[in-house]
Amino acid sequence: MNRNTTSTNSGPSILRKVSLNVLWLLLLLCISAGSSFSQITFGGLTEIEIRKGERDSSPYLNQTPSDQWTLFTPRVRLFFLADISPSWFVEGSFQADHYYSESLSNVIIAMLNVNWVPSSRENLRIGAGSFPTPFGAYASRIHQSNNPFIQLPLMYARGMPINRQTGIYQPGSSGGYDLNSYYGLSLVYRRAYSQGLLLHLADHRNQRYDLRLAATLMPVSGYENFGRYGRPALTARASFRPFIWLNTGISISHGAYLSPDNDTREMLDGVSFEQYTQTIVAANAEISYTYIRLLGEAGWNRWKVPDVDEYYELAEGPFNADAWFGMAELQFNFPFYPGMYSGFRAESIQPKHLGRSGGYGYGSGTETGMTVGRAWAYTTWRYEWVVGRKLTRDITLKTSYLLTDNHYSDTEDNVFSIQLSVMF
């Protein structure tokens, strides 16, 4: 990936300096501070699983190493919180995972941010660095292991045929279209963090509202740690709890996502890459009453993508690659067995027709369920059943079965899994 790009606008440069250079400086000051107030608190998460997938299972497609019975750790995390003063603190996490390979990835710093809390009531927080992506109903659940299911939601887990260099994934020389042969983008980056500036306003006492506004280097499907454009991406989430049993929310993100390599720049010489954007909107509502929790979320996503001709060569665009997505969860807590619950989740991503006449080479007829020049990806439905038990406050045992229906394709990637989640 080419990182030697230039820009005459200072916006990304300012973001980089604030979210990286200043962050590292303040972290060093925090660790070396002589004040008696300074302290560092550590915590962690380990998930140990037994999984059995099918023929097409892969870490990228359904977070499952293979079609064999496998004992593995999908995610390992170490969290830390470092106080600098009553108004300043740094937080972060180290993480290894199985998202892209059959073995744990190298340890990455998934989150590292410095924060200022100007009020003693702690309602307002201003942060810079790398932080959980403030988008969707799972915005605060991915990193805190508050997922009652085992699988990530579909918007984090399913890679769409969109990449960061050329927009639409290009089929191989044989013309084949294999869901397992490429690494596209999920609607929301599956590691669920962003880089930039964050303003967080929340009612921590009564939990009536929670507002988050972020200026980031990429929109929610991207995860670059450097800027290429004259303006940042903007992501916002607002949630409100009008009643103790009802929580509602709306999320939106918009920004340029395409990070062109040298070949793409040569084909699109002189073209502004800021026009290739992701726009995504979602709304959710969660009802919790007695022993039942019901969560629903629905949204729409648009990637603006360079046009592609019949020879798989890029031409100036863009056209619209749209998709609707939705999720519904039902959880029942057993009153006669405290700590035990059962849940069901249904999800779908439904790509729509391309907004222009391009898109040659993305399937045809009944063979793939896609029409040349119209649809650009598979419609996908997923269903997960789970039974879980909180053995202690920090230890949860879950078992689940994931059923996937990739319409008009023969992808076999259903998963049975047992997970032991341990916080410490």
Coordinates of C-alpha atoms in Angstrom, one line a residue:
M1 CA 0.0 0.0 0.0
N2 CA 1.4 3.3 -1.0
R3 CA 1.6 5.9 1.8
N4 CA 3.7 8.5 0.0
T5 CA 0.8 10.7 -1.0
T6 CA 0.6 14.4 -0.7
S7 CA -2.1 17.0 0.0
T8 CA -2.1 20.7 -0.1
N9 CA -4.7 20.8 2.7
S10 CA -3.5 20.8 6.3
G11 CA -6.6 19.0 7.7
P12 CA -5.3 15.4 7.7
S13 CA -1.9 16.7 8.9
I14 CA -3.5 18.3 11.9
L15 CA -5.4 15.2 12.7
R16 CA -2.3 13.1 12.5
K17 CA -0.4 15.4 14.8
V18 CA -3.2 15.6 17.4
S19 CA -4.1 11.9 17.4
L20 CA -0.6 10.4 17.2
N21 CA 2.3 12.7 18.1
V22 CA 0.5 14.5 21.0
L23 CA -0.9 11.2 22.1
W24 CA 2.4 9.5 22.4
L25 CA 3.9 12.5 24.2
L26 CA 1.1 12.5 26.8
L27 CA 1.3 8.8 27.3
L28 CA 5.0 9.1 28.1
L29 CA 4.3 11.9 30.5
C30 CA 1.6 9.8 32.2
I31 CA 3.9 6.8 32.6
S32 CA 6.8 8.9 33.9
A33 CA 4.8 11.4 36.0
G34 CA 5.9 11.9 39.6
S35 CA 2.6 13.0 40.9
S36 CA 1.0 10.8 43.5
F37 CA -2.3 11.0 41.5
S38 CA -0.8 9.1 38.5
Q39 CA -1.6 5.4 38.3
I40 CA -2.2 2.7 35.7
T41 CA -4.9 0.1 35.9
F42 CA -4.9 -3.0 33.8
G43 CA -7.6 -5.5 32.8
G44 CA -8.0 -8.1 30.1
L45 CA -10.2 -10.4 28.1
T46 CA -9.6 -13.9 26.8
E47 CA -12.1 -15.9 24.7
I48 CA -11.5 -19.6 24.4
E49 CA -13.6 -21.5 21.9
I50 CA -14.3 -24.9 20.4
R51 CA -15.6 -24.5 16.8
K52 CA -16.7 -26.7 14.0
G53 CA -17.2 -25.1 10.6
E54 CA -17.9 -26.3 7.1
R55 CA -16.1 -26.5 3.8
D56 CA -15.9 -22.8 3.1
S57 CA -15.3 -21.6 6.6
S58 CA -12.4 -19.2 7.1
P59 CA -11.3 -16.5 9.6
Y60 CA -12.3 -13.8 7.2
L61 CA -15.7 -15.2 6.1
N62 CA -17.1 -16.4 9.5
Q63 CA -14.2 -16.1 12.0
T64 CA -13.7 -19.9 11.9
P65 CA -10.3 -21.4 11.2
S66 CA -11.4 -24.4 9.2
D67 CA -14.0 -27.2 8.8
Q68 CA -12.4 -29.2 11.5
W69 CA -13.0 -29.3 15.3
T70 CA -10.7 -26.5 16.5
L71 CA -9.7 -25.2 19.9
F72 CA -8.5 -21.7 19.6
T73 CA -8.7 -18.1 21.1
P74 CA -10.4 -15.8 18.6
R75 CA -9.5 -12.6 20.6
V76 CA -7.1 -11.8 23.3
R77 CA -7.0 -8.2 24.8
L78 CA -5.2 -6.3 27.5
F79 CA -6.7 -3.0 28.5
F80 CA -5.1 -0.2 30.5
L81 CA -6.3 3.1 32.0
A82 CA -3.6 5.7 33.0
D83 CA -4.6 8.8 35.0
I84 CA -2.5 11.9 34.4
S85 CA -4.6 14.3 36.6
P86 CA -8.2 14.6 37.8
S87 CA -9.0 16.0 34.3
W88 CA -6.7 14.0 32.0
F89 CA -6.3 10.3 31.4
V90 CA -5.1 7.9 28.7
E91 CA -6.7 4.6 27.8
G92 CA -5.9 1.9 25.4
S93 CA -5.8 -1.8 24.5
F94 CA -3.4 -4.4 23.1
Q95 CA -5.1 -7.0 20.9
A96 CA -4.4 -10.2 19.0
D97 CA -7.2 -11.9 17.0
H98 CA -8.1 -14.5 14.3
Y99 CA -9.8 -12.1 11.9
Y100 CA -7.6 -12.7 8.9
S101 CA -5.6 -15.9 9.5
E102 CA -5.8 -19.3 11.1
S103 CA -3.4 -18.2 13.8
L104 CA -3.4 -15.2 16.2
S105 CA -2.3 -12.0 14.5
N106 CA 0.6 -9.9 15.8
V107 CA -0.3 -7.8 18.8
I108 CA -1.7 -4.5 17.7
I109 CA -2.6 -1.4 19.7
A110 CA -6.2 -1.4 18.8
M111 CA -7.0 1.6 21.0
L112 CA -4.8 4.4 22.4
N113 CA -6.3 7.8 23.2
V114 CA -5.8 10.7 25.5
N115 CA -8.8 12.3 27.1
W116 CA -9.8 15.6 28.8
V117 CA -12.8 15.7 31.1
P118 CA -13.3 19.4 31.9
S119 CA -16.2 19.0 34.4
S120 CA -16.2 17.2 37.7
R121 CA -19.5 15.7 36.7
E122 CA -17.7 13.9 33.8
N123 CA -20.6 14.5 31.4
L124 CA -18.2 15.8 28.7
R125 CA -15.2 14.1 27.4
I126 CA -12.9 15.2 24.5
G127 CA -10.4 12.6 23.2
A128 CA -7.8 12.2 20.5
G129 CA -6.2 9.0 19.1
S130 CA -7.6 5.6 18.4
F131 CA -11.0 4.8 20.0
P132 CA -14.1 2.5 19.6
T133 CA -16.0 3.5 16.5
P134 CA -19.1 5.4 17.6
F135 CA -21.5 3.8 15.2
G136 CA -24.5 1.4 15.7
A137 CA -26.0 -0.5 18.5
Y138 CA -22.8 -2.4 19.1
A139 CA -20.6 0.7 19.3
S140 CA -19.8 0.1 23.0
R141 CA -20.1 -3.7 23.0
I142 CA -17.4 -5.0 20.7
H143 CA -14.5 -3.9 22.9
Q144 CA -16.2 -4.5 26.2
S145 CA -17.3 -8.1 25.4
N146 CA -21.0 -7.3 26.0
N147 CA -22.0 -9.4 23.0
P148 CA -24.5 -11.9 24.3
F149 CA -23.9 -14.0 21.1
I150 CA -20.6 -15.5 20.0
Q151 CA -20.5 -14.2 16.4
L152 CA -20.0 -10.6 15.6
P153 CA -23.0 -8.8 14.0
L154 CA -23.1 -9.2 10.2
M155 CA -22.2 -5.6 9.5
Y156 CA -18.8 -6.3 11.2
A157 CA -18.3 -9.8 9.9
R158 CA -19.3 -10.0 6.2
G159 CA -16.7 -8.7 3.7
M160 CA -18.4 -7.0 0.7
P161 CA -16.6 -6.9 -2.7
I162 CA -15.2 -3.4 -2.1
N163 CA -11.6 -2.7 -1.4
R164 CA -9.5 0.3 -0.5
Q165 CA -7.4 0.5 -3.6
T166 CA -9.7 0.0 -6.7
G167 CA -13.2 0.2 -5.1
I168 CA -14.8 -2.9 -6.5
Y169 CA -12.9 -6.1 -6.1
Q170 CA -11.5 -7.3 -9.4
P171 CA -12.2 -11.0 -10.4
G172 CA -9.2 -13.1 -11.3
S173 CA -7.9 -13.8 -14.8
S174 CA -10.1 -16.8 -15.0
G175 CA -13.2 -14.7 -14.5
G176 CA -14.2 -16.6 -11.3
Y177 CA -16.0 -14.9 -8.4
D178 CA -15.2 -16.7 -5.1
L179 CA -16.3 -15.2 -1.8
N180 CA -13.3 -16.7 -0.1
S181 CA -10.7 -15.3 -2.6
Y182 CA -10.6 -11.7 -1.6
Y183 CA -10.5 -9.4 1.4
G184 CA -13.1 -6.7 0.9
L185 CA -14.6 -4.3 3.4
S186 CA -17.2 -4.9 6.0
L187 CA -19.8 -2.2 6.5
V188 CA -18.1 -1.4 9.8
Y189 CA -14.5 -2.3 10.3
R190 CA -14.5 -5.6 12.2
R191 CA -11.9 -4.5 14.8
A192 CA -14.3 -1.6 15.5
Y193 CA -11.9 1.3 16.1
S194 CA -11.2 4.6 14.4
Q195 CA -8.5 7.3 14.5
G196 CA -9.1 11.0 15.1
L197 CA -10.9 13.3 17.5
L198 CA -13.9 12.4 19.6
L199 CA -16.4 14.5 21.5
H200 CA -18.5 12.5 24.0
L201 CA -21.4 13.9 26.0
A202 CA -23.3 11.6 28.2
D203 CA -25.7 11.5 31.1
H204 CA -23.8 8.9 33.2
R205 CA -26.0 9.3 36.3
N206 CA -29.5 8.7 34.7
Q207 CA -28.4 7.3 31.4
R208 CA -30.9 9.5 29.5
Y209 CA -28.7 10.4 26.6
D210 CA -25.3 9.5 25.0
L211 CA -23.9 11.7 22.2
R212 CA -20.7 11.1 20.3
L213 CA -19.2 13.1 17.4
A214 CA -15.9 12.0 15.8
A215 CA -13.7 13.5 13.1
T216 CA -11.7 10.6 11.8
L217 CA -9.1 9.8 9.1
M218 CA -11.5 7.3 7.4
P219 CA -15.2 6.5 7.6
V220 CA -16.4 3.4 9.5
S221 CA -15.5 0.8 6.9
G222 CA -11.9 2.1 6.7
Y223 CA -9.1 1.8 9.2
E224 CA -6.1 3.7 7.9
N225 CA -4.0 5.4 10.5
F226 CA -3.0 8.3 8.1
G227 CA -5.0 10.9 6.1
R228 CA -5.0 11.4 2.4
Y229 CA -7.8 14.0 1.9
G230 CA -8.4 17.6 2.5
R231 CA -11.2 17.0 5.0
P232 CA -11.8 14.3 7.7
A233 CA -14.6 11.8 7.7
L234 CA -17.4 12.6 10.2
T235 CA -19.1 10.0 12.3
A236 CA -21.9 10.7 14.8
R237 CA -24.1 8.6 17.1
A238 CA -26.9 9.8 19.4
S239 CA -28.8 7.5 21.7
F240 CA -31.7 8.4 24.0
R241 CA -33.5 6.6 26.8
P242 CA -37.0 8.2 27.1
F243 CA -38.2 5.3 29.4
I244 CA -36.2 3.0 31.6
W245 CA -37.2 0.1 29.4
L246 CA -36.5 1.7 26.0
N247 CA -33.2 2.9 24.4
T248 CA -33.2 4.4 20.9
G249 CA -30.3 5.5 18.7
I250 CA -29.3 6.8 15.3
S251 CA -25.8 6.7 13.7
I252 CA -24.3 8.3 10.6
S253 CA -20.9 8.3 8.9
H254 CA -19.6 10.0 5.8
G255 CA -16.1 10.3 4.3
A256 CA -13.7 9.3 1.6
Y257 CA -12.6 5.7 2.0
L258 CA -10.5 4.9 -1.1
S259 CA -6.7 4.7 -0.5
P260 CA -5.4 4.3 -4.1
D261 CA -2.2 2.5 -4.9
N262 CA 0.2 3.5 -7.6
D263 CA -1.6 1.5 -10.3
T264 CA -5.0 3.0 -9.5
R265 CA -3.5 6.5 -9.6
E266 CA -2.0 5.8 -13.0
M267 CA -5.4 4.6 -14.4
L268 CA -7.3 7.6 -12.8
D269 CA -4.6 10.2 -13.3
G270 CA -5.8 13.6 -12.2
V271 CA -9.1 12.3 -10.7
S272 CA -10.0 13.5 -7.2
F273 CA -10.2 10.6 -4.9
E274 CA -12.3 12.5 -2.4
Q275 CA -15.4 11.7 -4.5
Y276 CA -15.1 8.0 -3.6
T277 CA -17.0 8.1 -0.3
Q278 CA -18.8 5.8 2.1
T279 CA -22.1 7.1 3.5
I280 CA -23.8 4.9 6.1
V281 CA -26.9 5.5 8.2
A282 CA -28.5 3.2 10.9
A283 CA -31.2 3.5 13.5
N284 CA -31.8 1.1 16.4
A285 CA -34.2 0.5 19.3
E286 CA -33.8 -1.7 22.3
I287 CA -36.6 -2.8 24.7
S288 CA -35.8 -4.5 28.0
Y289 CA -38.7 -5.6 30.1
T290 CA -38.7 -8.1 32.9
Y291 CA -36.8 -11.1 31.5
I292 CA -36.9 -10.2 27.8
R293 CA -34.6 -8.0 25.7
L294 CA -35.4 -7.1 22.1
L295 CA -33.0 -5.2 19.8
G296 CA -33.7 -4.1 16.3
E297 CA -31.4 -2.1 13.9
A298 CA -31.7 -1.2 10.3
G299 CA -29.6 0.9 7.9
W300 CA -28.4 1.8 4.5
N301 CA -24.9 2.0 3.1
R302 CA -23.5 3.5 -0.1
W303 CA -20.0 3.3 -1.5
K304 CA -19.2 5.5 -4.4
V305 CA -16.9 3.4 -6.6
P306 CA -14.9 4.0 -9.7
D307 CA -16.5 2.6 -12.9
V308 CA -15.2 -0.6 -14.4
D309 CA -15.3 -1.5 -18.1
E310 CA -15.7 -4.9 -19.8
Y311 CA -11.9 -5.4 -19.6
Y312 CA -11.9 -4.9 -15.8
E313 CA -10.1 -1.6 -16.3
L314 CA -11.0 1.4 -14.2
A315 CA -12.6 4.4 -15.8
E316 CA -13.6 7.7 -14.1
G317 CA -16.8 7.3 -12.1
P318 CA -18.2 7.0 -9.6
F319 CA -21.2 4.8 -9.5
N320 CA -23.2 3.8 -6.4
A321 CA -22.8 0.4 -4.7
D322 CA -25.7 0.4 -2.3
A323 CA -26.8 -2.1 0.4
W324 CA -29.6 -2.3 3.0
F325 CA -28.8 -4.1 6.2
G326 CA -30.8 -5.1 9.3
M327 CA -30.6 -7.1 12.5
A328 CA -33.1 -8.3 15.1
E329 CA -32.2 -9.9 18.4
L330 CA -34.4 -11.6 21.0
Q331 CA -32.9 -12.6 24.4
F332 CA -34.7 -14.3 27.2
N333 CA -33.2 -14.5 30.7
F334 CA -34.5 -17.6 32.6
P335 CA -36.1 -16.5 35.9
F336 CA -35.7 -19.9 37.5
Y337 CA -32.0 -20.1 36.7
P338 CA -30.3 -16.8 37.4
G339 CA -27.5 -15.9 35.0
M340 CA -28.7 -18.2 32.2
Y341 CA -30.2 -17.0 29.0
S342 CA -31.2 -18.0 25.5
G343 CA -31.0 -15.8 22.4
F344 CA -31.8 -15.7 18.7
R345 CA -30.5 -13.2 16.1
A346 CA -31.5 -12.7 12.5
E347 CA -29.6 -10.5 10.1
S348 CA -29.4 -9.6 6.4
I349 CA -27.4 -7.6 4.0
Q350 CA -29.1 -6.9 0.6
P351 CA -27.0 -5.2 -2.1
K352 CA -29.0 -3.2 -4.6
H353 CA -28.5 -2.4 -8.2
L354 CA -25.5 -0.3 -9.3
G355 CA -26.3 3.3 -9.8
R356 CA -24.7 3.3 -13.3
S357 CA -24.3 1.0 -16.3
G358 CA -20.9 -0.2 -15.3
G359 CA -20.0 -3.3 -13.2
Y360 CA -19.1 -5.7 -16.0
G361 CA -17.8 -9.0 -14.8
Y362 CA -19.6 -9.3 -11.5
G363 CA -21.5 -12.5 -12.2
S364 CA -24.3 -13.4 -14.6
G365 CA -27.6 -15.3 -14.6
T366 CA -28.5 -18.0 -12.1
E367 CA -24.9 -19.1 -11.7
T368 CA -24.1 -16.4 -9.1
G369 CA -27.5 -14.7 -8.7
M370 CA -26.1 -11.4 -10.0
T371 CA -27.0 -9.6 -13.1
V372 CA -24.2 -8.0 -15.2
G373 CA -24.3 -4.2 -14.8
R374 CA -26.9 -4.3 -12.0
A375 CA -26.2 -6.2 -8.7
W376 CA -22.7 -6.3 -7.3
A377 CA -22.7 -8.7 -4.3
Y378 CA -24.6 -11.6 -2.8
T379 CA -27.7 -11.1 -0.6
T380 CA -26.9 -12.7 2.7
W381 CA -29.0 -13.9 5.6
R382 CA -27.6 -15.2 8.9
Y383 CA -29.3 -16.7 11.9
E384 CA -27.7 -17.5 15.3
W385 CA -29.1 -19.4 18.2
V386 CA -27.2 -19.1 21.6
V387 CA -27.6 -20.4 25.1
G388 CA -25.3 -18.8 27.7
R389 CA -24.7 -18.8 31.4
K390 CA -22.8 -16.2 33.5
L391 CA -20.8 -18.5 35.8
T392 CA -19.5 -15.4 37.7
R393 CA -19.6 -11.7 37.1
D394 CA -16.5 -12.0 34.7
I395 CA -16.9 -15.5 33.3
T396 CA -19.5 -16.5 30.7
L397 CA -20.0 -19.8 29.0
K398 CA -21.9 -19.8 25.7
T399 CA -22.8 -22.3 23.0
S400 CA -24.3 -21.3 19.6
Y401 CA -25.1 -22.4 16.1
L402 CA -24.8 -20.1 13.1
L403 CA -26.7 -20.7 9.9
T404 CA -25.8 -18.7 6.8
D405 CA -27.9 -18.4 3.6
N406 CA -26.0 -16.8 0.8
H407 CA -28.7 -16.5 -1.8
Y408 CA -28.0 -18.2 -5.2
S409 CA -24.6 -19.4 -4.0
D410 CA -23.4 -22.7 -2.6
T411 CA -21.2 -21.3 0.1
E412 CA -21.1 -23.7 3.1
D413 CA -20.0 -21.8 6.2
N414 CA -22.4 -22.8 9.1
V415 CA -20.7 -22.9 12.5
F416 CA -21.2 -24.7 15.8
S417 CA -19.2 -23.1 18.7
I418 CA -18.7 -23.2 22.4
Q419 CA -17.0 -20.2 24.0
L420 CA -15.6 -19.5 27.5
S421 CA -15.3 -15.7 27.9
V422 CA -13.0 -14.6 30.8
M423 CA -12.6 -11.0 31.9
F424 CA -9.8 -10.1 34.5

